[in-house]
Amino acid sequence: MTNKLSYDIIGLALFAAVILFGVPAFFGYDGFELNTFSRYLSLAIVSMALALSWGTAGLLNLGQAATFGMGSYAMAMHLKLKASGEGLPDFMGWNNVETLPALWVPFHSLTFTLLAGLLIPAAVGGLIAIFMFRARIAGVFVAVITLAFLVAFQLLVIEQQGFTGGQNGLTGLAQLELFGWTVDIYATSFYYLVGICLMVALTVGLYLTHSKFGLILRAIREDADRTRYFGYNVANYQTVIFCISAGLAGWAGMLYALVLEFASPTYMSVSFSLAIVIWCAVGGRESVLAAAAGAILVNLAENRLSDVFVEGWHMMLGVLFLLVVMFMPRGIYGVIVDAGRALRRKGGGDAEEPAYDASLKSKQEG
Amino acid sequence: MDVVFNQVFAGLSFASILLIIALGLAIIYGTMGVINLAHGEFVMLGAYATWALQSFAGIGVVTALPLVFVAVAAVGWIIEKGIVQWLYHRPLDTILATWGIGIILQQAIRMGVGAESKFVRGPDWLSGNIEIGTLVMSNYRIFVIVFSVAVLTGTWLLMTRTEFGMKLRAVIQNRGISECYGIEAKRVYSVTFAYGAGLAGIAGALITPLFSTIPTMGTGLVVDAFLVVIAGGLGSLVGTAAAAMLIGEVTALFSIVINDTLGRIAVLAGIILLIRFRPRGLFPADTRR
């Protein structure tokens, strides 16, 4: 366990070095290149958030994009209000909304927005979690309920045009002013902001997985009933991790809306939500670091491949994903861990430490 | 009032298509516990096969049905043999793998045939309408409803009156023990998967004159069909039929009371509640696992 922790800390340090020093140096501190990269970093946050609930606690949340979207809309609402000055946001005029809806009023305040982007998704995630886990819903049914919620939520956002801008989403946003600092998304400082957010999220994630809380979550993943017999309140643990995961996803959504300068209902589509699952699975769902790296790698590959193969990259993504699911069920992380274990066995003949995360594939609740 | 009757009819015709799609999905899910997210793409393949048969060979929609069934069933069989059968012990991963298959099939069609929507003509002998008072029913939609009832009956007979059906039910109840009695569960699984895929293909063929045929047409349908399966209960044909009816009708009726989107949201919310309080569906089948 301590051994494992030191590996993860080394991994985090390496990751931080690459993201905060390596990448900016590689792109020659060019703001435009770094802007695409900060998009990947914000997606890495939502991917690692999924790793917390899926990899650690075994709760496959197909509705991760819904909480991500809530965060992005919170940020976009604040910036839209700022762009509209004293008047109403333009799309409300087109939809015959006369006064600013009560839902929008508090988003004039930056503090409220930042808190809302984190806490509203967390609260929604928590409510869904309480609703599901009190009834001991598990396995596939968690996936189905969250998927149904996602579809319903996206439809609602598109339907309520006067409040949300409907299919077009929220465009024409102002620049964010953070405590007197105007955020220019094409500046290197913005890249560092997103990078530091990712590092904080990863640190939180690593802390959680290595705490006793994380240990109990893994116990629940392996056998919920047995954990219950030991006297742990399984539903509460599941609810808390669902909340945290949803909150982090909302946070990622806020950054994503900043990077792309708009919020759109496509952030809440089923295919986007499953894309998050793909990144997480490719990297390795058991480790938050691996999940974050998976998001960055897949998006990087997608960006490069779609330049070369305009039509074919989607196909390649599908094939890659299929291969990962079939042959690398634990993702890149699993391959690295297995390789490391094989090397150690060959070299020293140490006593084989029982791998706390080895039996993911042995039992999944159906 | 006539609006209501017309909506009930529209709901019925939507429900009957949903029923055929969900039936295939329910058999696959009930037998193997595989959540087949590529099922929508099987529907799409069926639609494109119908389009190809009509535009290159001049075969009408109704005549094409058996051909489409065989073709899509073959695709399903290959996919089961190649990919799905390795994942039976990892039910959550089948969701992901079949989603990947869906992406690949969709992209293959987009690259091979093109992304623009294709048009398939309905059969001429079913082109008219039947009017009873203010209720207007198109002959083709009546045909679809009758055909879906026939498919349901056929599947029921297959499950209860044939040797294969008996083996299938045995495997659903307990795979290990039925293997002890000499049933080849692997073969039953492959054939079942192929049959489910073939049904999806038929549904795809049937909707070509009603919907536009585009590569992404299956994605929306699979979510609906999947909700039907969950709501109906695992491995229960009656439950699947009832749930398809319910969801089709409720969607149609809600869309007059409120509007289309809110109707769908209400249906989704209803299904979430149903899973929460009756996780085994409306009509759970008696299975021992």
XYZ file of C-alpha atoms in Angstrom:
655
model
C 0.000 0.000 0.000
C 2.691 2.524 0.920
C 4.684 1.226 -2.013
C 1.683 1.792 -4.219
C 1.240 5.303 -2.822
C 4.829 6.235 -3.584
C 4.408 5.058 -7.181
C 1.318 7.205 -7.516
C 3.082 10.248 -6.055
C 5.970 9.767 -8.482
C 3.415 9.377 -11.260
C 1.642 12.575 -10.268
C 4.932 14.479 -10.100
C 5.937 13.233 -13.544
C 2.511 14.039 -14.925
C 2.655 17.539 -13.422
C 6.145 18.093 -14.829
C 5.029 17.057 -18.327
C 1.808 19.061 -18.257
C 3.111 22.215 -16.579
C 6.648 22.377 -18.031
C 7.051 19.866 -20.850
C 4.025 20.698 -22.949
C 4.374 24.518 -22.853
C 8.075 24.203 -23.723
C 7.284 21.760 -26.552
C 4.827 24.188 -28.125
C 7.210 27.099 -27.573
C 4.728 28.837 -25.223
C 2.448 29.409 -28.205
C -0.971 30.446 -26.924
C -2.996 28.926 -29.758
C -1.424 25.481 -29.503
C -1.729 25.568 -25.740
C -5.398 26.488 -26.081
C -6.188 23.140 -27.753
C -4.168 21.456 -25.071
C -6.072 23.170 -22.281
C -9.211 21.717 -23.861
C -7.733 18.238 -23.382
C -6.813 19.054 -19.803
C -10.352 20.059 -18.917
C -11.586 16.801 -20.483
C -8.972 14.958 -18.435
C -10.679 16.256 -15.291
C -14.048 14.801 -16.255
C -12.379 11.524 -17.217
C -10.627 11.233 -13.857
C -13.907 12.089 -12.146
C -15.474 9.096 -13.882
C -12.539 6.943 -12.788
C -13.419 7.796 -9.191
C -16.961 6.492 -9.428
C -16.463 3.764 -12.045
C -12.976 2.466 -11.385
C -12.933 2.830 -7.631
C -16.514 2.134 -6.630
C -17.660 0.168 -9.687
C -20.543 2.529 -10.498
C -20.670 3.025 -14.252
C -22.139 6.494 -14.605
C -23.254 6.982 -18.209
C -24.713 10.355 -17.239
C -21.378 11.993 -16.453
C -21.953 14.396 -19.346
C -25.093 15.779 -17.656
C -23.194 17.095 -14.642
C -20.395 18.240 -16.961
C -22.990 20.194 -18.934
C -24.412 21.775 -15.789
C -20.989 23.152 -14.936
C -20.454 24.499 -18.429
C -23.874 26.164 -18.441
C -23.216 27.752 -15.035
C -20.039 29.347 -16.352
C -21.628 30.308 -19.672
C -24.629 31.912 -17.920
C -22.327 34.157 -15.900
C -20.333 35.170 -18.967
C -23.482 35.676 -21.035
C -24.913 38.009 -18.425
C -21.634 39.891 -18.422
C -21.677 40.172 -22.213
C -25.249 41.498 -22.177
C -24.454 44.247 -19.690
C -27.612 45.760 -18.259
C -29.919 44.237 -20.877
C -31.268 40.752 -21.336
C -29.226 38.063 -23.068
C -30.044 38.300 -26.787
C -31.641 34.859 -27.238
C -34.196 35.633 -24.535
C -35.489 38.481 -26.674
C -35.946 36.086 -29.605
C -37.947 33.765 -27.382
C -40.173 36.519 -25.946
C -38.762 36.323 -22.451
C -39.459 39.759 -20.987
C -37.622 39.727 -17.677
C -34.555 37.894 -16.514
C -35.660 34.497 -15.138
C -35.079 34.023 -11.421
C -32.794 31.114 -12.234
C -30.399 33.475 -13.972
C -30.308 36.356 -11.464
C -27.732 34.937 -9.000
C -25.308 34.221 -11.846
C -24.428 37.940 -11.943
C -22.115 37.114 -9.052
C -18.821 35.425 -9.866
C -18.528 33.770 -6.457
C -21.978 32.266 -6.827
C -21.134 31.007 -10.308
C -17.929 29.313 -9.222
C -19.690 27.675 -6.301
C -22.730 26.747 -8.394
C -20.607 25.098 -11.077
C -19.196 22.837 -8.414
C -22.085 22.403 -5.987
C -25.138 22.183 -8.254
C -23.765 19.179 -10.190
C -22.642 17.650 -6.894
C -26.097 18.131 -5.406
C -27.841 16.693 -8.470
C -25.420 13.765 -8.501
C -26.065 13.274 -4.809
C -29.836 13.252 -5.255
C -29.652 10.687 -8.056
C -27.261 8.640 -5.951
C -29.503 8.678 -2.874
C -32.437 7.775 -5.101
C -30.580 4.813 -6.615
C -28.374 3.467 -3.870
C -30.954 3.506 -1.083
C -32.766 0.886 -3.186
C -29.507 -1.047 -3.635
C -29.589 -0.527 -7.389
C -26.299 -1.806 -8.785
C -24.435 -2.880 -11.891
C -26.151 -2.434 -15.212
C -29.150 -0.643 -13.709
C -26.962 2.240 -12.518
C -25.817 2.648 -16.109
C -29.388 2.606 -17.391
C -30.791 5.078 -14.867
C -27.967 7.555 -15.380
C -28.309 7.164 -19.165
C -32.061 7.826 -19.010
C -31.410 10.852 -16.793
C -28.860 12.173 -19.278
C -31.251 11.848 -22.237
C -34.092 13.474 -20.293
C -31.877 16.313 -19.080
C -30.529 17.066 -22.557
C -34.070 17.118 -23.965
C -35.123 19.492 -21.188
C -32.244 21.870 -21.883
C -33.007 21.913 -25.612
C -36.725 22.344 -24.958
C -36.472 25.301 -22.574
C -35.215 27.688 -25.256
C -36.046 30.836 -23.357
C -33.893 29.811 -20.430
C -31.050 27.953 -22.079
C -30.761 29.065 -25.685
C -32.098 25.701 -26.853
C -30.237 23.862 -29.571
C -27.822 26.763 -30.125
C -26.679 26.851 -26.531
C -25.096 29.971 -25.082
C -22.811 31.805 -27.470
C -21.246 35.244 -27.612
C -19.790 35.113 -24.141
C -17.741 37.777 -22.389
C -14.263 37.147 -21.008
C -14.076 35.928 -17.472
C -12.706 38.366 -14.927
C -11.187 36.495 -12.040
C -10.408 38.815 -9.124
C -9.311 41.629 -11.399
C -7.458 39.385 -13.855
C -9.086 39.213 -17.282
C -8.761 35.642 -18.492
C -7.444 35.519 -22.032
C -7.894 31.947 -23.218
C -5.101 32.278 -25.766
C -2.549 33.261 -23.126
C -0.183 30.801 -21.495
C -1.457 31.911 -18.094
C -4.865 30.371 -18.939
C -3.182 27.103 -19.794
C -1.523 27.115 -16.385
C -4.854 27.855 -14.729
C -6.430 24.767 -16.331
C -3.292 22.717 -15.658
C -3.301 23.625 -11.977
C -7.017 22.811 -11.742
C -6.265 19.373 -13.177
C -3.415 18.839 -10.711
C -5.628 19.819 -7.788
C -8.329 17.459 -9.016
C -5.803 14.645 -9.386
C -4.403 15.269 -5.924
C -7.902 15.113 -4.482
C -8.534 11.931 -6.449
C -5.298 10.274 -5.312
C -5.944 11.279 -1.724
C -9.420 9.755 -1.880
C -8.311 6.481 -3.458
C -5.502 6.017 -0.951
C -7.550 6.883 2.103
C -9.567 4.400 4.093
C -12.579 5.785 2.276
C -11.094 4.607 -1.022
C -10.353 1.201 0.444
C -13.980 0.757 1.468
C -15.099 1.876 -1.976
C -12.953 -0.830 -3.555
C -14.434 -3.307 -1.128
C -17.899 -2.241 -2.277
C -16.820 -2.660 -5.908
C -15.685 -6.210 -5.265
C -18.585 -7.316 -3.093
C -21.211 -4.871 -1.901
C -23.049 -7.401 0.234
C -19.986 -8.512 2.141
C -19.051 -4.885 2.841
C -22.563 -4.349 4.125
C -22.220 -7.314 6.478
C -19.082 -5.738 7.893
C -21.293 -2.910 9.041
C -20.486 -0.220 6.499
C -23.314 1.832 5.126
C -22.731 1.067 1.454
C -25.310 3.523 0.144
C -23.677 6.445 1.973
C -20.231 5.664 0.619
C -21.575 5.307 -2.909
C -23.506 8.562 -2.575
C -20.467 10.507 -1.400
C -18.233 9.306 -4.233
C -21.011 9.994 -6.746
C -21.288 13.552 -5.377
C -17.569 14.166 -5.587
C -17.392 12.744 -9.083
C -20.312 14.902 -10.230
C -18.803 18.000 -8.642
C -15.470 17.454 -10.386
C -17.313 16.907 -13.668
C -19.094 20.235 -13.162
C -15.781 21.911 -12.488
C -14.380 20.439 -15.712
C -17.475 21.708 -17.507
C -16.805 25.260 -16.314
C -13.272 25.147 -17.689
C -14.505 23.569 -20.929
C -17.048 26.363 -21.474
C -14.222 28.858 -20.946
C -11.934 27.142 -23.461
C -14.522 26.763 -26.223
C -16.238 30.103 -25.429
C -19.702 28.619 -25.649
C -21.938 26.076 -23.939
C -24.032 23.762 -26.030
C -26.446 20.880 -25.457
C -24.021 18.644 -27.377
C -21.938 18.594 -24.171
C -24.783 16.553 -22.741
C -25.257 14.121 -25.617
C -25.139 10.366 -25.197
C -22.174 10.082 -27.540
C -20.169 12.635 -25.554
C -20.967 10.812 -22.345
C -19.817 7.518 -23.829
C -16.714 9.240 -25.167
C -15.821 10.065 -21.553
C -16.210 6.374 -20.749
C -13.935 5.520 -23.695
C -11.144 7.855 -22.488
C -11.412 6.487 -19.007
C -11.333 2.873 -20.211
C -8.401 3.427 -22.561
C -6.300 5.050 -19.860
C -7.320 2.677 -17.113
C -10.293 3.192 -14.866
C -8.607 2.064 -11.653
C -6.209 4.978 -11.516
C -7.238 8.623 -11.703
C -3.868 9.462 -13.227
C -4.292 6.883 -15.963
C -7.829 8.040 -16.709
C -6.636 11.643 -17.067
C -3.775 10.533 -19.312
C -6.228 8.450 -21.344
C -8.417 11.491 -22.009
C -5.422 13.527 -23.142
C -4.000 10.765 -25.346
C -7.269 9.846 -27.055
C -8.137 13.480 -27.747
C -4.640 14.165 -29.023
C -4.861 11.132 -31.303
C -8.336 12.170 -32.410
C -7.081 15.635 -33.287
C -4.076 14.379 -35.240
C -5.886 11.482 -36.949
C -8.875 13.559 -37.978
C -6.495 15.888 -39.827
C -5.018 13.017 -41.796
C -8.042 10.734 -42.158
C -11.017 13.068 -42.276
C -13.490 10.223 -42.700
C -11.702 7.305 -41.158
C -10.702 8.488 -37.712
C -14.094 7.767 -36.241
C -13.750 4.199 -37.432
C -10.263 3.973 -35.918
C -11.600 5.262 -32.616
C -14.234 2.526 -32.637
C -11.684 -0.176 -33.465
C -9.234 1.122 -30.853
C -11.941 1.120 -28.237
C -13.092 -2.370 -29.138
C -9.529 -3.683 -28.915
C -9.012 -2.016 -25.549
C -12.217 -3.499 -24.125
C -11.403 -6.972 -25.414
C -7.709 -7.288 -24.819
C -6.852 -4.612 -22.268
C -9.837 -4.493 -19.925
C -7.781 -2.504 -17.445
C -6.523 -0.063 -20.062
C -2.978 1.195 -20.545
C -2.623 1.305 -16.775
C -3.259 -2.428 -16.528
C -0.601 -3.169 -19.137
C 1.963 -1.045 -17.283
C 1.133 -2.604 -13.910
C 1.333 -6.140 -15.304
C 4.620 -5.404 -17.037
C 6.043 -3.924 -13.846
C 4.975 -6.958 -11.839
C 6.486 -9.366 -14.359
C 9.779 -7.457 -14.310
C 9.933 -7.495 -10.536
C 9.212 -11.226 -10.391
C 11.975 -11.908 -12.879
C 14.479 -9.635 -11.144
C 14.301 -10.092 -7.416
C 11.911 -12.883 -6.613
C 10.213 -10.675 -4.023
C 7.267 -12.030 -2.199
C 4.384 -11.357 -4.540
C 2.362 -8.590 -2.977
C -1.342 -9.189 -3.236
C -2.565 -6.741 -5.823
C -5.403 -4.764 -4.361
C -6.788 -3.961 -7.769
C -6.160 -7.188 -9.609
C -9.559 -8.765 -9.550
C -11.590 -6.150 -11.369
C -12.537 -8.563 -14.078
C -13.251 -11.440 -11.735
C -16.567 -10.153 -10.564
C -18.847 -7.532 -11.922
C -22.301 -7.285 -10.620
C -24.764 -8.135 -13.343
C -61.577 13.594 -29.637
C -60.541 12.571 -33.164
C -57.095 13.983 -32.404
C -56.867 11.520 -29.542
C -57.847 8.570 -31.735
C -55.360 9.526 -34.420
C -52.667 9.841 -31.773
C -53.600 6.477 -30.332
C -53.161 4.996 -33.797
C -49.838 6.796 -34.319
C -48.722 5.550 -30.919
C -49.752 2.031 -31.853
C -47.721 2.059 -35.041
C -44.677 3.458 -33.210
C -45.172 0.887 -30.473
C -45.288 -1.983 -32.958
C -41.924 -1.008 -34.471
C -40.504 -0.499 -30.998
C -41.824 -3.947 -30.135
C -39.906 -5.693 -32.918
C -36.675 -3.889 -32.013
C -37.161 -4.479 -28.289
C -38.034 -8.132 -28.808
C -34.625 -8.826 -30.325
C -32.931 -6.820 -27.614
C -34.947 -8.555 -24.886
C -34.057 -12.013 -26.144
C -30.373 -11.117 -26.272
C -30.461 -9.446 -22.869
C -32.624 -12.095 -21.270
C -30.490 -14.948 -22.548
C -26.969 -13.650 -22.256
C -27.242 -10.578 -20.054
C -25.602 -8.624 -22.858
C -26.722 -5.035 -23.245
C -26.394 -4.689 -26.968
C -25.874 -1.010 -27.737
C -25.150 -1.970 -31.361
C -28.777 -3.013 -31.738
C -29.706 0.365 -33.203
C -27.026 -0.159 -35.818
C -28.579 -3.523 -36.708
C -31.812 -1.615 -37.349
C -29.844 0.808 -39.495
C -28.198 -2.057 -41.403
C -31.642 -3.535 -42.063
C -32.830 -0.207 -43.432
C -29.802 0.134 -45.717
C -30.137 -3.475 -46.883
C -33.739 -2.719 -47.862
C -32.640 0.415 -49.673
C -29.933 -1.523 -51.522
C -32.320 -4.315 -52.485
C -34.866 -1.817 -53.770
C -32.541 0.427 -55.727
C -30.221 -2.226 -57.179
C -32.426 -5.316 -57.481
C -35.872 -3.724 -57.600
C -37.182 -5.790 -54.701
C -40.021 -4.192 -52.715
C -40.000 -3.657 -48.962
C -42.281 -6.593 -48.118
C -40.488 -9.088 -50.370
C -37.176 -7.919 -48.962
C -38.115 -8.744 -45.361
C -36.878 -12.380 -45.291
C -33.694 -11.467 -47.192
C -32.953 -8.608 -44.804
C -33.609 -10.868 -41.840
C -31.068 -13.411 -43.071
C -28.474 -10.776 -43.961
C -28.577 -8.913 -40.653
C -28.775 -12.172 -38.710
C -25.558 -13.226 -40.450
C -23.876 -9.983 -39.388
C -25.098 -10.569 -35.836
C -23.810 -14.133 -35.890
C -20.351 -13.002 -36.999
C -20.244 -10.307 -34.316
C -21.258 -12.798 -31.640
C -18.630 -15.303 -32.745
C -15.906 -12.713 -33.127
C -16.432 -10.379 -30.207
C -19.391 -10.776 -27.893
C -18.810 -14.394 -26.897
C -15.521 -13.455 -25.228
C -17.204 -10.976 -22.946
C -19.994 -12.989 -21.303
C -18.280 -12.913 -17.932
C -17.947 -9.121 -18.026
C -21.477 -7.752 -18.486
C -20.546 -4.090 -18.031
C -17.852 -4.372 -20.676
C -20.363 -5.658 -23.222
C -22.040 -2.236 -23.061
C -18.748 -0.664 -24.069
C -17.791 -3.245 -26.685
C -21.160 -3.126 -28.419
C -21.007 0.669 -28.397
C -17.653 0.341 -30.194
C -19.214 -2.067 -32.706
C -21.996 0.467 -33.221
C -19.483 3.226 -34.016
C -17.709 0.956 -36.495
C -20.885 -0.166 -38.292
C -22.166 3.399 -38.487
C -18.899 4.667 -39.870
C -18.666 1.781 -42.330
C -22.056 2.752 -43.767
C -21.117 6.432 -43.805
C -17.942 5.692 -45.741
C -19.404 3.009 -47.978
C -22.810 4.447 -48.849
C -22.626 8.092 -47.818
C -24.079 10.203 -45.031
C -26.987 11.710 -46.989
C -30.435 10.313 -46.306
C -31.752 7.560 -48.582
C -35.312 7.218 -49.746
C -37.194 3.922 -49.889
C -40.609 3.720 -51.511
C -43.372 1.920 -49.645
C -45.169 -0.923 -51.418
C -47.815 0.293 -53.873
C -50.465 -2.197 -52.820
C -50.364 -0.730 -49.313
C -50.375 2.915 -50.334
C -53.949 3.932 -49.467
C -55.658 4.920 -46.234
C -58.584 3.486 -44.349
C -60.860 6.156 -42.946
C -63.314 5.476 -40.167
C -65.082 8.712 -39.421
C -62.298 11.192 -38.706
C -59.746 8.485 -37.956
C -57.276 8.134 -40.833
C -55.172 4.969 -40.835
C -52.587 4.376 -43.545
C -52.612 0.824 -44.875
C -48.878 0.507 -44.511
C -49.002 1.336 -40.804
C -51.768 -1.230 -40.323
C -49.546 -3.750 -42.091
C -46.684 -2.883 -39.718
C -48.925 -3.403 -36.694
C -50.223 -6.748 -37.976
C -46.716 -7.846 -38.894
C -45.344 -7.008 -35.445
C -48.083 -9.077 -33.826
C -47.105 -11.916 -36.165
C -43.447 -11.542 -35.164
C -44.398 -11.599 -31.501
C -46.504 -14.729 -32.008
C -43.766 -16.362 -34.049
C -41.173 -15.655 -31.366
C -43.511 -16.978 -28.693
C -44.057 -20.176 -30.666
C -40.322 -20.498 -31.218
C -39.683 -20.129 -27.506
C -42.400 -22.469 -26.282
C -43.131 -24.989 -29.044
C -39.782 -25.906 -30.569
C -36.817 -27.885 -29.334
C -34.564 -24.899 -29.803
C -36.899 -22.794 -27.682
C -36.834 -25.370 -24.934
C -33.034 -25.399 -24.966
C -33.023 -21.612 -24.952
C -35.305 -21.461 -21.933
C -33.179 -24.049 -20.170
C -30.030 -22.003 -20.770
C -31.771 -18.840 -19.537
C -32.749 -20.607 -16.319
C -29.418 -22.205 -15.602
C -26.570 -22.383 -18.051
C -24.429 -24.814 -16.081
C -27.063 -27.445 -15.485
C -28.430 -27.291 -19.017
C -24.894 -27.883 -20.292
C -24.751 -30.963 -18.076
C -27.796 -32.238 -19.938
C -25.956 -31.899 -23.219
C -27.220 -28.543 -24.452
C -24.530 -26.612 -26.263
C -25.020 -23.217 -24.625
C -22.471 -21.555 -26.892
C -24.446 -22.540 -29.975
C -27.719 -21.452 -28.391
C -26.133 -18.090 -27.612
C -24.876 -17.569 -31.167
C -28.210 -18.472 -32.733
C -30.102 -16.296 -30.253
C -27.861 -13.323 -30.931
C -28.289 -13.811 -34.670
C -32.075 -14.095 -34.286
C -32.197 -10.899 -32.225
C -30.096 -9.090 -34.799
C -32.316 -10.399 -37.584
C -35.411 -9.017 -35.825
C -33.697 -5.630 -35.589
C -33.007 -5.875 -39.321
C -36.694 -6.527 -40.010
C -37.644 -3.508 -37.919
C -35.176 -1.471 -39.950
C -36.727 -2.688 -43.191
C -40.235 -1.868 -41.951
C -39.447 1.712 -40.953
C -37.708 2.676 -44.199
C -40.895 4.051 -45.820
C -41.765 5.953 -42.629
C -38.446 7.427 -41.471
C -35.511 8.781 -43.435
C -32.663 6.300 -43.742
C -29.493 7.873 -42.341
C -26.441 6.326 -40.633
C -27.423 7.672 -37.202
C -31.046 6.502 -37.312
C -30.457 3.640 -34.880
C -28.997 5.602 -31.982
C -32.259 7.155 -30.836
C -34.224 3.958 -31.353
C -31.909 1.803 -29.278
C -32.375 3.986 -26.205
C -36.163 3.676 -26.496
C -36.026 -0.039 -27.191
C -33.680 -0.584 -24.324
C -35.984 1.226 -21.937
C -38.797 -1.024 -23.174
C -36.742 -4.093 -22.326
C -35.862 -2.891 -18.847
C -39.412 -1.779 -18.155
C -40.845 -5.045 -19.428
C -38.684 -7.295 -17.334
C -35.925 -9.683 -18.241
C -36.708 -12.462 -20.658
C -40.432 -11.831 -20.558
C -42.112 -11.602 -23.968
C -45.445 -10.452 -22.547
C -43.708 -7.813 -20.483
C -41.789 -6.548 -23.500
C -44.977 -6.322 -25.566
C -46.845 -4.536 -22.778
C -43.998 -2.115 -22.167
C -43.640 -1.324 -25.885
C -47.372 -0.606 -26.013
C -47.229 1.510 -22.895
C -44.230 3.551 -23.965
C -45.484 4.042 -27.524
C -48.947 5.120 -26.379
C -47.797 7.269 -23.482
C -45.333 9.094 -25.746
C -48.050 9.662 -28.332
C -50.699 10.796 -25.850
C -48.368 13.006 -23.834
C -47.420 14.767 -27.028
C -50.992 16.082 -27.403
C -51.403 16.988 -23.742
C -48.054 18.791 -23.427
C -45.608 18.510 -26.332
C -43.316 15.937 -27.918
C -40.194 16.699 -25.925
C -41.872 17.012 -22.566
C -43.750 13.807 -23.364
C -40.474 12.002 -23.878
C -39.033 13.484 -20.703
C -42.093 12.298 -18.782
C -41.684 8.792 -20.211
C -37.997 8.736 -19.251
C -38.799 9.918 -15.744
C -41.475 7.237 -15.482
C -38.991 4.591 -16.521
C -36.409 5.777 -13.998
C -39.053 5.471 -11.291
C -40.052 2.040 -12.573
C -36.473 0.740 -12.419
C -36.079 2.209 -8.948
C -39.189 0.620 -7.510
C -39.613 -2.476 -9.693
C -36.099 -3.311 -10.866
C -37.244 -6.603 -12.325
C -39.755 -4.943 -14.631
C -43.504 -4.974 -14.986
C -43.825 -8.687 -15.617
C -40.760 -10.421 -14.240
C -40.233 -13.904 -15.616
C -39.502 -16.665 -13.137
C -35.835 -17.385 -13.605
C -33.331 -18.899 -11.290
C -29.881 -17.416 -11.479
